[in-house]
XYZ file of C-alpha atoms in Angstrom:
229
model
C 108.428 115.512 71.921
C 106.504 118.245 74.000
C 106.316 116.174 77.201
C 110.635 116.367 76.745
C 110.445 120.103 75.766
C 108.179 120.741 78.922
C 109.905 118.519 81.522
C 113.154 120.615 80.521
C 111.048 124.443 80.552
C 109.629 123.167 84.015
C 113.548 122.430 84.620
C 115.086 125.220 83.457
C 112.407 127.121 85.100
C 113.029 125.545 88.284
C 116.669 125.553 88.503
C 116.651 129.456 87.532
C 113.917 130.286 90.142
C 116.296 128.258 93.295
C 119.309 130.372 91.933
C 116.709 134.203 92.552
C 116.240 132.530 95.398
C 119.614 131.629 96.486
C 121.077 135.705 95.654
C 118.249 136.975 97.664
C 119.384 134.868 100.583
C 121.565 136.054 103.645
C 124.840 133.495 103.480
C 123.850 131.798 106.522
C 120.447 130.787 105.140
C 122.286 129.787 101.300
C 124.715 127.541 103.721
C 121.779 126.000 105.621
C 120.140 125.474 101.944
C 123.026 123.600 100.104
C 123.636 121.568 103.289
C 119.660 121.052 103.520
C 119.863 119.996 99.708
C 123.073 117.668 100.394
C 121.210 115.924 103.287
C 118.826 114.545 101.203
C 120.279 113.722 98.026
C 122.126 111.479 101.048
C 119.039 110.064 102.278
C 117.406 109.376 98.527
C 118.033 105.560 97.938
C 116.821 102.143 96.021
C 113.915 101.794 97.779
C 112.533 97.618 97.085
C 109.448 96.727 95.733
C 106.048 95.939 97.180
C 105.540 92.500 98.470
C 106.375 89.702 95.304
C 107.013 92.483 92.707
C 110.037 92.408 91.351
C 112.374 95.798 90.543
C 114.147 96.722 87.207
C 117.218 99.522 87.700
C 118.264 100.539 84.305
C 120.807 103.234 82.984
C 122.768 104.247 80.418
C 126.187 105.399 79.527
C 127.383 107.315 76.265
C 130.032 108.542 74.217
C 130.136 111.097 71.337
C 133.009 111.577 70.530
C 133.122 107.489 70.350
C 129.436 107.246 69.293
C 129.297 104.647 72.079
C 127.142 103.522 74.537
C 126.677 100.988 77.260
C 123.173 99.623 78.741
C 122.793 97.740 81.950
C 119.995 96.032 84.107
C 119.582 95.569 86.960
C 116.684 92.786 88.711
C 116.273 92.450 92.092
C 113.462 91.705 95.026
C 112.298 93.239 97.644
C 115.155 92.208 99.803
C 117.565 93.744 98.124
C 118.780 90.673 95.675
C 119.840 90.843 92.431
C 117.734 87.852 90.168
C 119.510 89.315 87.297
C 120.773 91.444 84.986
C 122.416 92.637 82.009
C 124.883 94.592 80.446
C 126.119 95.708 76.682
C 127.888 97.935 74.486
C 125.869 99.313 71.669
C 126.157 101.912 68.907
C 124.143 104.832 69.582
C 123.453 108.546 68.182
C 122.399 110.548 71.830
C 121.750 109.489 75.034
C 118.528 109.422 74.974
C 118.871 106.391 71.921
C 120.918 104.699 74.710
C 117.786 105.005 77.836
C 115.288 103.547 75.196
C 117.701 100.564 74.860
C 117.667 100.785 78.396
C 114.657 99.934 78.920
C 113.974 97.501 75.242
C 117.066 95.698 77.059
C 115.102 95.319 80.391
C 111.587 94.068 78.805
C 113.511 91.903 76.091
C 115.484 89.928 80.241
C 112.404 90.022 81.751
C 110.218 88.779 78.835
C 112.727 85.715 78.171
C 112.899 84.911 81.840
C 108.828 85.009 82.223
C 109.506 87.498 84.846
C 105.701 89.317 85.843
C 104.978 91.861 88.152
C 107.678 93.741 87.659
C 108.120 97.708 87.834
C 111.164 99.109 85.538
C 113.157 102.283 87.182
C 114.962 104.820 85.312
C 116.564 108.276 86.353
C 115.434 109.640 83.020
C 112.153 111.765 83.905
C 111.639 112.668 80.399
C 112.160 109.269 78.987
C 109.671 107.690 81.755
C 106.487 110.378 81.092
C 107.134 109.582 77.490
C 106.493 105.478 77.802
C 103.926 106.340 80.553
C 102.248 108.554 77.653
C 102.701 106.153 75.055
C 104.070 108.491 72.812
C 106.610 108.664 69.850
C 109.722 111.005 69.063
C 111.518 110.333 65.704
C 115.467 109.709 66.825
C 113.783 107.072 68.827
C 110.166 105.637 66.991
C 111.608 101.995 66.012
C 112.604 101.247 69.507
C 109.813 102.715 71.560
C 107.512 101.438 69.014
C 109.161 97.746 70.466
C 108.938 98.999 74.329
C 105.437 98.941 73.210
C 105.118 95.943 72.114
C 107.372 94.409 74.974
C 104.882 96.145 77.160
C 101.627 94.174 76.100
C 103.835 90.763 77.080
C 104.682 91.535 80.930
C 101.724 91.153 83.186
C 101.375 93.390 86.109
C 104.572 95.443 84.942
C 105.085 99.161 85.175
C 107.150 102.589 85.274
C 108.561 104.571 87.804
C 110.998 107.318 87.544
C 113.775 107.608 90.461
C 116.722 110.639 91.802
C 119.988 109.665 90.317
C 120.778 108.446 94.076
C 118.295 106.129 93.853
C 119.799 104.291 90.765
C 123.318 104.275 91.308
C 123.767 100.021 90.747
C 122.100 100.248 87.734
C 124.802 103.757 86.693
C 127.503 101.878 88.669
C 127.228 98.536 85.981
C 126.712 101.173 82.788
C 130.026 102.674 83.743
C 131.794 99.638 84.707
C 131.044 98.194 81.301
C 131.664 101.369 78.690
C 135.068 101.768 80.689
C 135.647 97.954 80.037
C 136.056 96.515 83.097
C 132.651 94.214 83.494
C 132.995 90.932 83.176
C 130.114 88.708 81.346
C 129.038 86.879 84.295
C 129.110 89.868 87.088
C 125.664 88.744 88.526
C 127.372 85.290 89.924
C 130.920 87.197 90.462
C 130.047 91.183 91.028
C 133.140 93.515 91.157
C 134.038 94.865 94.477
C 132.087 98.269 93.146
C 128.824 96.282 92.683
C 128.870 94.003 95.617
C 129.221 97.204 97.514
C 126.400 99.236 96.443
C 123.956 96.292 96.533
C 125.261 94.989 100.065
C 124.564 98.890 101.249
C 121.096 98.906 99.577
C 120.119 95.555 101.201
C 121.137 96.554 104.343
C 118.716 99.946 104.005
C 116.405 98.061 102.447
C 116.172 96.076 105.840
C 116.489 99.113 108.297
C 114.107 100.856 106.126
C 111.709 97.963 107.276
C 112.451 98.078 110.527
C 111.214 101.566 110.801
C 108.123 100.753 109.001
C 107.559 98.153 111.688
C 108.458 100.357 114.572
C 106.377 103.234 113.407
C 103.784 100.495 112.892
C 103.560 99.233 116.563
C 103.737 103.354 118.365
C 100.790 103.745 116.140
C 98.600 100.811 117.078
C 99.682 101.401 120.969
C 98.538 104.177 120.680
C 95.365 103.670 119.274
C 94.648 101.154 122.276
C 95.920 103.712 124.499
C 93.080 106.326 122.888
C 90.369 103.063 123.104
C 90.993 102.771 126.544
C 90.069 106.505 127.626
């Protein structure tokens, strides 16, 4: 709980500091700052795992009035191809309980499919911090205990955080599920919304690989020229 508290306090301090800085800046500077922030958010996207590793993105949706949640898991390879996935409706008491259930579901799916060398990614920074530190939180303690046991049974597993913009596919799956618009075979018969995001992010992955290759070739050629001089 201390980790979550520190993370929330730091986030609040960061937001307040930005508000103060923006108030001191001229209008044109504030506009440029907002435009730069929006450009950065547009650049953030799903990043493929390295080598033969897999990545499992998880996300959840929660409705307080009905105490209903949806949990979504999407597992992809380094080309952006969907290897496996799951989505289900759950009873929940908070968004935190939904987030914890999504990760547990991802670990169970990976274990059932005997998947290893997998990176689990969420856009909930406080929750990822808790899992990495193997801390306990009273509200979700039973789920966390399940998670820590499951972690030990998956070789070369890891946990990381991404911006919401980098978790769009899992977010869309959870959104469709909680609104009753997701069929059971969605991983094979993907709705247009999911197919569009998957294709776009796979395309971005290809572009990123080409850019990195071009940078490597440029640096290699520059090094060769320097050695001849």
